Every structure is written in structure tokens, then in C-alpha cells.
Coordinates of C-alpha atoms and ligand atoms in Angstrom, one line a residue:
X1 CA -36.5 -7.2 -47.6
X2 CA -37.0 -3.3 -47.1
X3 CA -41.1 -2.9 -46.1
X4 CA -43.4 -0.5 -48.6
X5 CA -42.8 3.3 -48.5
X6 CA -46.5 2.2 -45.6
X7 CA -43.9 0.9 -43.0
X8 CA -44.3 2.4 -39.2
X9 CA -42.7 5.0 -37.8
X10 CA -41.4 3.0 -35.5
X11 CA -39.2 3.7 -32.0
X12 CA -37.6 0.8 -30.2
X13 CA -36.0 1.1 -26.6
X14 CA -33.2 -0.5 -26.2
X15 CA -30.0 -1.8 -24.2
X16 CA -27.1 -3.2 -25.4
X17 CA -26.0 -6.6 -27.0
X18 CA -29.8 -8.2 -26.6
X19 CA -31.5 -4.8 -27.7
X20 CA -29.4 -4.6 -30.4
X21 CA -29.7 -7.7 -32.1
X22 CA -33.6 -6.7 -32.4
X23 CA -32.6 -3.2 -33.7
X24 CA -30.0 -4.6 -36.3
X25 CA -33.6 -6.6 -37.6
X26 CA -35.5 -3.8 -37.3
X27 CA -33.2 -1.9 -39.5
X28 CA -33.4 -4.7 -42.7
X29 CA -36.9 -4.4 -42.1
X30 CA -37.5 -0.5 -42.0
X31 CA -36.4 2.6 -44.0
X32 CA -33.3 4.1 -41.9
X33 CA -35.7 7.6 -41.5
X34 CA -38.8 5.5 -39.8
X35 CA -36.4 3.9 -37.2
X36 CA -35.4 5.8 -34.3
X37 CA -33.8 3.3 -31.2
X38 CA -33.4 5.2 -27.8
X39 CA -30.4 3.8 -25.1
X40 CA -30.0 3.6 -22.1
X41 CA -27.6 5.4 -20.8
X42 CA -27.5 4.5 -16.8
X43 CA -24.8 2.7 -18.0
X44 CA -22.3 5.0 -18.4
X45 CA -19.3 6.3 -16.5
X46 CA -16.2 7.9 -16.4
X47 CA -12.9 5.6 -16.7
X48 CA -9.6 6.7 -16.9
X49 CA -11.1 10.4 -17.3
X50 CA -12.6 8.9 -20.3
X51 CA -16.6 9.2 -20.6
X52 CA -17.7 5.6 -21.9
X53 CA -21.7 4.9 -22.8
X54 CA -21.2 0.9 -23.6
X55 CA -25.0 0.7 -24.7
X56 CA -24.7 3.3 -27.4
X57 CA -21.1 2.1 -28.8
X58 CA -22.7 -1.3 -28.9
X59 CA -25.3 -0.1 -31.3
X60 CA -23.4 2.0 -33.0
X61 CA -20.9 -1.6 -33.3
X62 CA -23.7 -3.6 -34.2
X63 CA -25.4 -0.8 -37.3
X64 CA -22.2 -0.1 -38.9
X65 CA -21.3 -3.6 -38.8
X66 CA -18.6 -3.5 -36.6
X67 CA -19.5 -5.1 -33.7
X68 CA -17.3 -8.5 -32.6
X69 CA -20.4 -11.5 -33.0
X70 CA -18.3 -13.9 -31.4
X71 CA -17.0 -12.1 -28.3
X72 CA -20.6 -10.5 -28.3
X73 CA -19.2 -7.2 -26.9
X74 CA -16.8 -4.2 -28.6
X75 CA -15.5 -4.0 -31.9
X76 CA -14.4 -6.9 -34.4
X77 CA -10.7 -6.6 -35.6
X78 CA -10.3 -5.4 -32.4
X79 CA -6.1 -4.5 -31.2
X80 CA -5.3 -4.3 -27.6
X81 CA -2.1 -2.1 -27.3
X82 CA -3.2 0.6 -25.4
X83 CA -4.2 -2.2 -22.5
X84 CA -1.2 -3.9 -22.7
X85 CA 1.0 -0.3 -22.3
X86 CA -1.4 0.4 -19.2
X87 CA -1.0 -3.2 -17.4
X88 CA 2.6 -2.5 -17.9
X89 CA 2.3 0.7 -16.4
X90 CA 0.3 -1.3 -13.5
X91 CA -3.1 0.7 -14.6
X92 CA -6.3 -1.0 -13.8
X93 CA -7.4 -3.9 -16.2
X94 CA -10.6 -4.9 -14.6
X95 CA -12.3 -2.8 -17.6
X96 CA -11.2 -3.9 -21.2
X97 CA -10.9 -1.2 -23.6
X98 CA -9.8 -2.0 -27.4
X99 CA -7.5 0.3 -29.1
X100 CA -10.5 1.3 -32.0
X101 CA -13.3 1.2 -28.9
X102 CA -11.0 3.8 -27.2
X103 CA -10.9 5.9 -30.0
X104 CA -14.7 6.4 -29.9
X105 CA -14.2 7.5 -25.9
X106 CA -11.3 9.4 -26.3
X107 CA -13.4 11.8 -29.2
X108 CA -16.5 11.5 -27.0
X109 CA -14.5 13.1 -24.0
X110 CA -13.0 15.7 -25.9
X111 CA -16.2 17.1 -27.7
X112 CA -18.2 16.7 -24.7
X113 CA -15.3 19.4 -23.2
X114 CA -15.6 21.1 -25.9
X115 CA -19.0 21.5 -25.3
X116 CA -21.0 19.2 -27.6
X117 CA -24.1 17.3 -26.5
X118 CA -24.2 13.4 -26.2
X119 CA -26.9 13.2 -28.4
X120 CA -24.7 15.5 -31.0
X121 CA -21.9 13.2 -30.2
X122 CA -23.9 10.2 -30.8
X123 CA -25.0 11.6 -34.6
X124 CA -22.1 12.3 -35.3
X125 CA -20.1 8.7 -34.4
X126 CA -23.6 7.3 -36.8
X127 CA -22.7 9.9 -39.6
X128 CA -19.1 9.0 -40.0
X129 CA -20.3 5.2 -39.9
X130 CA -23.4 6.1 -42.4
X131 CA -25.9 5.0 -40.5
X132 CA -29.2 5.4 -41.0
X133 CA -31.4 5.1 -37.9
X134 CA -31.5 7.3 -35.6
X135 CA -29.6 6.9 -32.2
X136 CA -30.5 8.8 -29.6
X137 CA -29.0 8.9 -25.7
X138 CA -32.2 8.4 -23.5
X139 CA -31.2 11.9 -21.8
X140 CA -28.1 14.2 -22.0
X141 CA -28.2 14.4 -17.9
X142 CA -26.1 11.8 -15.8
X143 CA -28.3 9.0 -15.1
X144 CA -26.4 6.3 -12.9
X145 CA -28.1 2.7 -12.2
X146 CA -26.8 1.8 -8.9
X147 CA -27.3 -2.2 -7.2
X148 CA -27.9 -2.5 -3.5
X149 CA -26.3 -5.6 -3.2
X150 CA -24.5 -7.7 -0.7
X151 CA -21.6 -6.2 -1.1
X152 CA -22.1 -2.8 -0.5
X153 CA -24.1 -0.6 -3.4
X154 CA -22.6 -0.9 -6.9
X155 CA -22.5 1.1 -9.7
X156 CA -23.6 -0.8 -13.1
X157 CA -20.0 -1.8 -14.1
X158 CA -18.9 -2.2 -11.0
X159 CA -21.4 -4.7 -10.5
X160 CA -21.3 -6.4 -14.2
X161 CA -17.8 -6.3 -15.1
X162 CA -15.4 -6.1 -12.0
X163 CA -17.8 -8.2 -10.3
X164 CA -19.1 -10.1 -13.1
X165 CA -22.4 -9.7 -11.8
X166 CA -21.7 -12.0 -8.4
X167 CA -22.8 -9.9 -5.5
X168 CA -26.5 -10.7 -5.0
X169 CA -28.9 -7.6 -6.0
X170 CA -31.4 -6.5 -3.2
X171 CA -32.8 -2.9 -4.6
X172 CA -32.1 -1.2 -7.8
X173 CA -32.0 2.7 -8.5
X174 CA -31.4 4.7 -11.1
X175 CA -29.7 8.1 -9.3
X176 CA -30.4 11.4 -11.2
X177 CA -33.5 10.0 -13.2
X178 CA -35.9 11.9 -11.2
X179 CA -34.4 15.2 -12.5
X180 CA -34.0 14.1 -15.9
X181 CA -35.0 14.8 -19.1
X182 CA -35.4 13.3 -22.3
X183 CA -32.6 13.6 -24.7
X184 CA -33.1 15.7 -28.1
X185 CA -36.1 14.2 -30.1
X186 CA -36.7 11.5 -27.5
X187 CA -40.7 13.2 -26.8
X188 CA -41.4 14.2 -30.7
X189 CA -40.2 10.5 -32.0
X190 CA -42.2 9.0 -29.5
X191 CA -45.1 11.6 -30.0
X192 CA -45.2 10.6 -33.3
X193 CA -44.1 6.8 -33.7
X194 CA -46.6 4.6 -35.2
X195 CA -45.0 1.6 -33.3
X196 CA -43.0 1.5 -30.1
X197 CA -41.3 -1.7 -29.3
X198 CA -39.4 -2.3 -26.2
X199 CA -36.5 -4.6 -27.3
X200 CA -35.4 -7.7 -25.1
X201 CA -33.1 -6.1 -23.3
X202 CA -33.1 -6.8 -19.2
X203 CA -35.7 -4.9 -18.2
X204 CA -34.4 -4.0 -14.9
X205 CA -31.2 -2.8 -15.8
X206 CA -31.5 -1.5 -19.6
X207 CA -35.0 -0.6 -20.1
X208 CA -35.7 0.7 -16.5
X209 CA -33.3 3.5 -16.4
X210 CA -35.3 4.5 -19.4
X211 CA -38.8 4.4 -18.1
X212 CA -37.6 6.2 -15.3
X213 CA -37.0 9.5 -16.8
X214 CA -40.5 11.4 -15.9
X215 CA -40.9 13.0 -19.0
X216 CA -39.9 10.0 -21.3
X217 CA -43.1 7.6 -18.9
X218 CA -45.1 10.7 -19.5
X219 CA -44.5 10.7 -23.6
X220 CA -45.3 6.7 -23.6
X221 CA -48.3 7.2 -21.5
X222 CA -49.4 9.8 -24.0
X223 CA -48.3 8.1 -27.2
X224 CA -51.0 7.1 -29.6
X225 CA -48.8 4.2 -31.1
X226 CA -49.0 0.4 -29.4
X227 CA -46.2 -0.3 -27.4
X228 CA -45.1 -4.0 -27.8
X229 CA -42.3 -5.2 -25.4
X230 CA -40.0 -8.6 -26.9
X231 CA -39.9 -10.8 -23.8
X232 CA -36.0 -12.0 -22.8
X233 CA -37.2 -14.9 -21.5
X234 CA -36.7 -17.7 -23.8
X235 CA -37.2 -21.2 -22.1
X236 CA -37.9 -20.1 -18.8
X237 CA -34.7 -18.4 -18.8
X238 CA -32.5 -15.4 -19.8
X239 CA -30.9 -15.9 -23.1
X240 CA -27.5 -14.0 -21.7
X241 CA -26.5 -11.7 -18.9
X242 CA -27.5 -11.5 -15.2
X243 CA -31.3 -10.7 -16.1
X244 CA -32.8 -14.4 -14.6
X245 CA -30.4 -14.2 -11.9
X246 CA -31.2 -10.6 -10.8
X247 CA -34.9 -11.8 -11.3
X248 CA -34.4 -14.4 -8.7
X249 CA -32.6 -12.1 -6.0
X250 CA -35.6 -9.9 -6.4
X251 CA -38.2 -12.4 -5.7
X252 CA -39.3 -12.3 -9.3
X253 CA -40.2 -15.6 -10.9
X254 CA -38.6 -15.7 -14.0
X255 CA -41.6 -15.8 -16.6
X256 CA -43.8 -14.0 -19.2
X257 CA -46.0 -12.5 -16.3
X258 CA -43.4 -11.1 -14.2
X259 CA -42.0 -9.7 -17.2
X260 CA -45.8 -8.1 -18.4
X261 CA -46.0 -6.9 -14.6
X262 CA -42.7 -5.0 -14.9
X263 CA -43.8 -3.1 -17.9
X264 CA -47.5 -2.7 -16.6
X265 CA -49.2 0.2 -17.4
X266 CA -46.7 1.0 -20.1
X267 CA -46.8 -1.8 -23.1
X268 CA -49.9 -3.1 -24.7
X269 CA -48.7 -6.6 -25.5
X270 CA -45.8 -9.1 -24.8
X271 CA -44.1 -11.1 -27.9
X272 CA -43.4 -14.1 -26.4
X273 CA -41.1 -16.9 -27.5
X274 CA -42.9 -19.9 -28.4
X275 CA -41.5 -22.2 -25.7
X276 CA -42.8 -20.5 -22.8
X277 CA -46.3 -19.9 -21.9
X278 CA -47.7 -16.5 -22.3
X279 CA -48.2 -13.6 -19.7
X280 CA -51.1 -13.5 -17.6
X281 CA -54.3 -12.8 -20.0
X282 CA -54.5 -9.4 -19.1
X283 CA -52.2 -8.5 -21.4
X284 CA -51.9 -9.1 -25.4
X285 CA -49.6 -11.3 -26.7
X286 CA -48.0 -13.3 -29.6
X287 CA -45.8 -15.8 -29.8
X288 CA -42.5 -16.5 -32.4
X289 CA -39.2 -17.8 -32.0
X290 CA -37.6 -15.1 -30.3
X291 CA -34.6 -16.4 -30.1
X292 CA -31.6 -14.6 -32.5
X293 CA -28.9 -16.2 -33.8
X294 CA -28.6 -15.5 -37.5
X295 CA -29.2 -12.2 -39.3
X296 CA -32.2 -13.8 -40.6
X297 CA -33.3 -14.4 -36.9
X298 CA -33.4 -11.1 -36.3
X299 CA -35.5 -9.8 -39.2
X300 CA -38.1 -12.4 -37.8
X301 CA -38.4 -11.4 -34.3
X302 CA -38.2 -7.7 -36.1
X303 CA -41.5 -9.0 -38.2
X304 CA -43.4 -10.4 -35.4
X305 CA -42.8 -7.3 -33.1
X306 CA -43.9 -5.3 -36.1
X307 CA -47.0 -7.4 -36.7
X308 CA -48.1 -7.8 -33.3
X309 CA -47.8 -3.6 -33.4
X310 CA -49.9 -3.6 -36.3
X311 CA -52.5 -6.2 -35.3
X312 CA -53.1 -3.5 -32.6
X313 CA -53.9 -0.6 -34.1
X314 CA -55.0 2.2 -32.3
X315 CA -56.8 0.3 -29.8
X316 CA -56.1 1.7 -26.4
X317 CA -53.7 0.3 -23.3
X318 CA -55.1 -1.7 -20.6
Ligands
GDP1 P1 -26.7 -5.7 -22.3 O1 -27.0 -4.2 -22.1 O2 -25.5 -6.0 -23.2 O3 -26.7 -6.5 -21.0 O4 -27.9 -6.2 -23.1 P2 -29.4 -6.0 -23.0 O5 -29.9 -5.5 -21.7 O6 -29.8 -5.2 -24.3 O7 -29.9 -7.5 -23.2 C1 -29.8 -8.5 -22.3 C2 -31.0 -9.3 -22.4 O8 -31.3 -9.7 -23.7 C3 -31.0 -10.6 -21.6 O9 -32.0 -10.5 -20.6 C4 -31.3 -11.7 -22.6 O10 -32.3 -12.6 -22.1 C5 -31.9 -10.9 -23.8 N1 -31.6 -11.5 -25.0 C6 -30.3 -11.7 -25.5 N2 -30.4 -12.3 -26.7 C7 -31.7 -12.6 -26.9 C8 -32.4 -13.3 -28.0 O11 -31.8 -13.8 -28.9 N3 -33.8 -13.4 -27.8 C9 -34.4 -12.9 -26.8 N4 -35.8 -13.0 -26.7 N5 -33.8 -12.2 -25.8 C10 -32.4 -12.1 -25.8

């Protein structure tokens, strides 16, 4: 299934669950040393003391094979002592952590003490799980999306998880972006990707965090490689998650355009999933099944993104 020794240096941008299913294909698809995925990590927060980044543990879940398909979040074969101990000790529940997902936390927290990057962190989590790809934190600086909403402004997992995403959303930020850099290799593997793919993750909440580090908007602005984004919309709506919702609250129809719009001037085409019509003809575009079920799914929508890359060539952004 692997492509010929030819196959793109390719960089995808990614979330969590959504993005990841994308990266899983991209992986089957690419040699593990021409695939580098960069997370979000506006995402993360301190729980418990404990310093969790959910969109990075998902992919690390998802490319070691460990991720729990069914639940489609944390590990498979998953225990839950260490929540059970802390209801009983009358703890706070409202954030689930798994005995194995906590081990990933506690060692995070420890080496990050100890002085160790998140992006060193990060390699090393993928080393011990051989894999191949490389994962790397959008920035090593504290990056928080926050949600004006009708209840007051959220942070993210105060809004997605204790809230389960209720509270309607007037005004997103993404506090300490301004001042942020990109993580360790975030500029070079952009700088020198052949592809770039923006995986169909919500692009409010996953993929803006990302674009709004200066330096990483400045490296995709300068990047020779076609930037392709996967749409999330699949049948006039959001496969999962609060993204057609949100999309709603913020007087966003919930379409191919709106999606193009939010990632104008960046991407140079929009896959599209057959079933819904195309962005505005401004923009490039193909269209597949997009949506991913199956394994085999995946390395489809991987294909298309690919080929719609490739069909681009070096042909400038709009
Ligand atoms: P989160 O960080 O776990 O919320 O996940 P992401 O932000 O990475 O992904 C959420 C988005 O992925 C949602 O907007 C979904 O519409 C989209 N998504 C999830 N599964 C699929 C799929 O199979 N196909 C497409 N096209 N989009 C998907």
C-alpha cells in the first residue's frame, strides 16, 4: 500500500479524533520519515497538577494502535481504578482519566519538571510506541483556546467536556498565540514539505489555534508546497463534535464556502465530500467520499488529499 520511494514530503495539521483518522491514512499511504502531523495544542491544561494535551495522546492512541475505536476517545483496554479511588475520595469526575491514559500525564508532568520540552516529551511517548511519523506540539508555549459564550468565557474543556459543549459560543480566542512560537521543526518541515494538508479537524477549535501562531501563518504563507484542507462537512453537516453547532452560533452557514472562507488566504484547494456541493469557485477543489469509517476509508481520503496536492503542483495560492 506504501507509495514509491517519489512519495511527498508531506505535513498534515491536525486535531484530535477527526484529524487523526486522516493521519492514521496518511501513514499506510506514506513512508513514516515523509510524514510529519503538527497538533494543536490550545487544548491543553493542567488537571489534578497533571499537564494533559488530549490532541497529541489521541494521535499518539490512534498511530500505535491503541486508541479505543468504539468509545472514539482514550486508550482501548482501558482500566478505571485510579477514577474510581478519586470519586471515592470525592475528587472531581467531570474529566475521565484511564489508568494507562494517566500514565502518559503523570510522565509528561514529571519530565516537563524535570525540564524536558513538550516536543522532546512528545518523541519520546512515539519512540517507546515505535512510531514512525513525526509528532510535533504546534508550539512549546501555553497556548489556551478560550469560548465567549453564554455562560461566562470557557476554557476548551471546560466548554467540551464539563459542559459538553452546551453554552452557546459568541467569540473565540486563542490566549498566548500572539507570543508564540512554533514548536521544534514546525518552520523547516513546513519549509520543506512537498504537500501540506489540513486534516478535517474543526477548524475553529483544532486548526485555528494553529494558524494562529505568527510564525507558523508566516511559514504557510511562504511554503512552496499546496496546501489542501479535507472539508468536515459531510452532508451539510459535522461528522462529530460541536463544529456545525459552533458554526451556527457564529453566524457561519455550515457549507464548503464557509469552510474555504475560514482558511482563505492559507489553502489552495478544499477536498470536498461528494454529497455536498463544492466551495465557492474561487477556490480549487475535488471531491471523494470523505467520510471514514474503515481503515480502508481512511487510506482513501489519504489518496484524494494526496492527489488533489499533486494535481497542483507548484502552481501558486489565490
Ligand atoms: P477533536 O479534537 O477530537 O474534536 O477532533 P478534531 O477537531 O480533529 O475533529 C473534529 C471534526 O472532524 C469534526 O468537525 C468532524 O466533522 C470531522 N470529522 C470527523 N470524522 C470525519 C470523517 O470521517 N470525515 C470528515 N470529512 N470529517 C470528519
Amino acid at each position: 500500500m506504501t507509495m514509491p520511494p517519489a512519495a511527498p514530503r508531506t505535513v498534515v495539521l491536525t486535531g484530535g479524533v477527526g484529524g487523526a483518522k486522516l493521519v492514521l491514512g496518511l501513514a499506510q499511504l506514506l513512508p513514516p520519515e515523509k510524514l510529519t502531523a503538527i497538533v494543536n495544542t490550545g487544548d491543553d491544561f493542567i488537571h489534578l497538577g497533571l499537564a494533559i494535551s488530549p490532541d497529541i495522546d489521541t494521535l499518539l492512541y490512534t498511530l500505535a494502535g491503541k486508541a479505543n475505536a468504539a468509545q472514539g476517545w482514550g486508550r482501548e483496554g482501558e482500566s478505571w481504578s485510579f477514577m474510581s479511588a478519586l470519586r471515592g475520595l470525592g475528587g472531581p469526575d467531570w474529566f475521565q482519566l484511564g489508568d494507562g491514559d494517566l500514565a502518559l500525564h503523570v510522565l509528561r508532568t514529571a519530565a516537563l519538571a524535570a525540564g524536558r520540552t513538550l516536543s522532546q516529551i512528545t518523541a519520546d511517548f512515539a519512540r517507546a510506541w515505535n512510531i514512525g511519523p513525526a509528532i510535533l506540539p504546534m508550539t512549546g508555549a501555553r497556548v489556551a483556546t478560550m469560548l465567549a459564550t453564554d455562560a461566562g468565557e470557557l476554557d476548551f474543556q471546560h466548554y467540551f467536556v464539563a459542559r459538553r459543549c452546551a453554552p452557546v459560543v459568541r467569540a473565540i480566542r486563542f490566549a498566548g498565540a500572539a507570543e508564540a512560537s512554533p514548536g521544534p521543526g514546525v518552520r523547516a518541515a513546513i519549509a520543506q514539505a512537498e504537500a501540506i494538508i489540513i486534516a478535517p479537524s474543526n477548524p475553529y477549535l483544532s486548526i485555528g489555534p494553529i494558524l494562529a501562531i505568527p510564525g507558523i501563518a508566516a511559514a504557510l504563507a511562504a511554503a512552496r508546497a499546496p496546501i489542501v484542507a479535507v472539508s468536515p462537512i459531510v452532508g451539510g453537516q459535522a461528522v462529530k463534535g460541536p463544529t456545525a453547532k459552533l458554526m451556527a452560533e457564529l453566524g457561519v452557514p455550515v457549507s464548503n464556502a464557509a469552510i474555504a472562507a475560514q482558511y482563505r488566504p492559507f489553502i489552495s484547494a478544499l477536498l470536498c465530500d461528494t454529497r455536498d456541493p463544492p466551495a465557492d469557485p474561487g477556490i480549487a477543489h475535488a471531491a471523494a467520499d470523505t467520510l471514514m469509517h474503515t481503515l480502508e476509508d481512511r487510506v482513501r481520503v489519504a489518496r484524494a488529499a494526496l492527489a488533489l496536492a499533486a494535481s497542483l503542483g507548484k502552481s501558486p495560492r489565490p
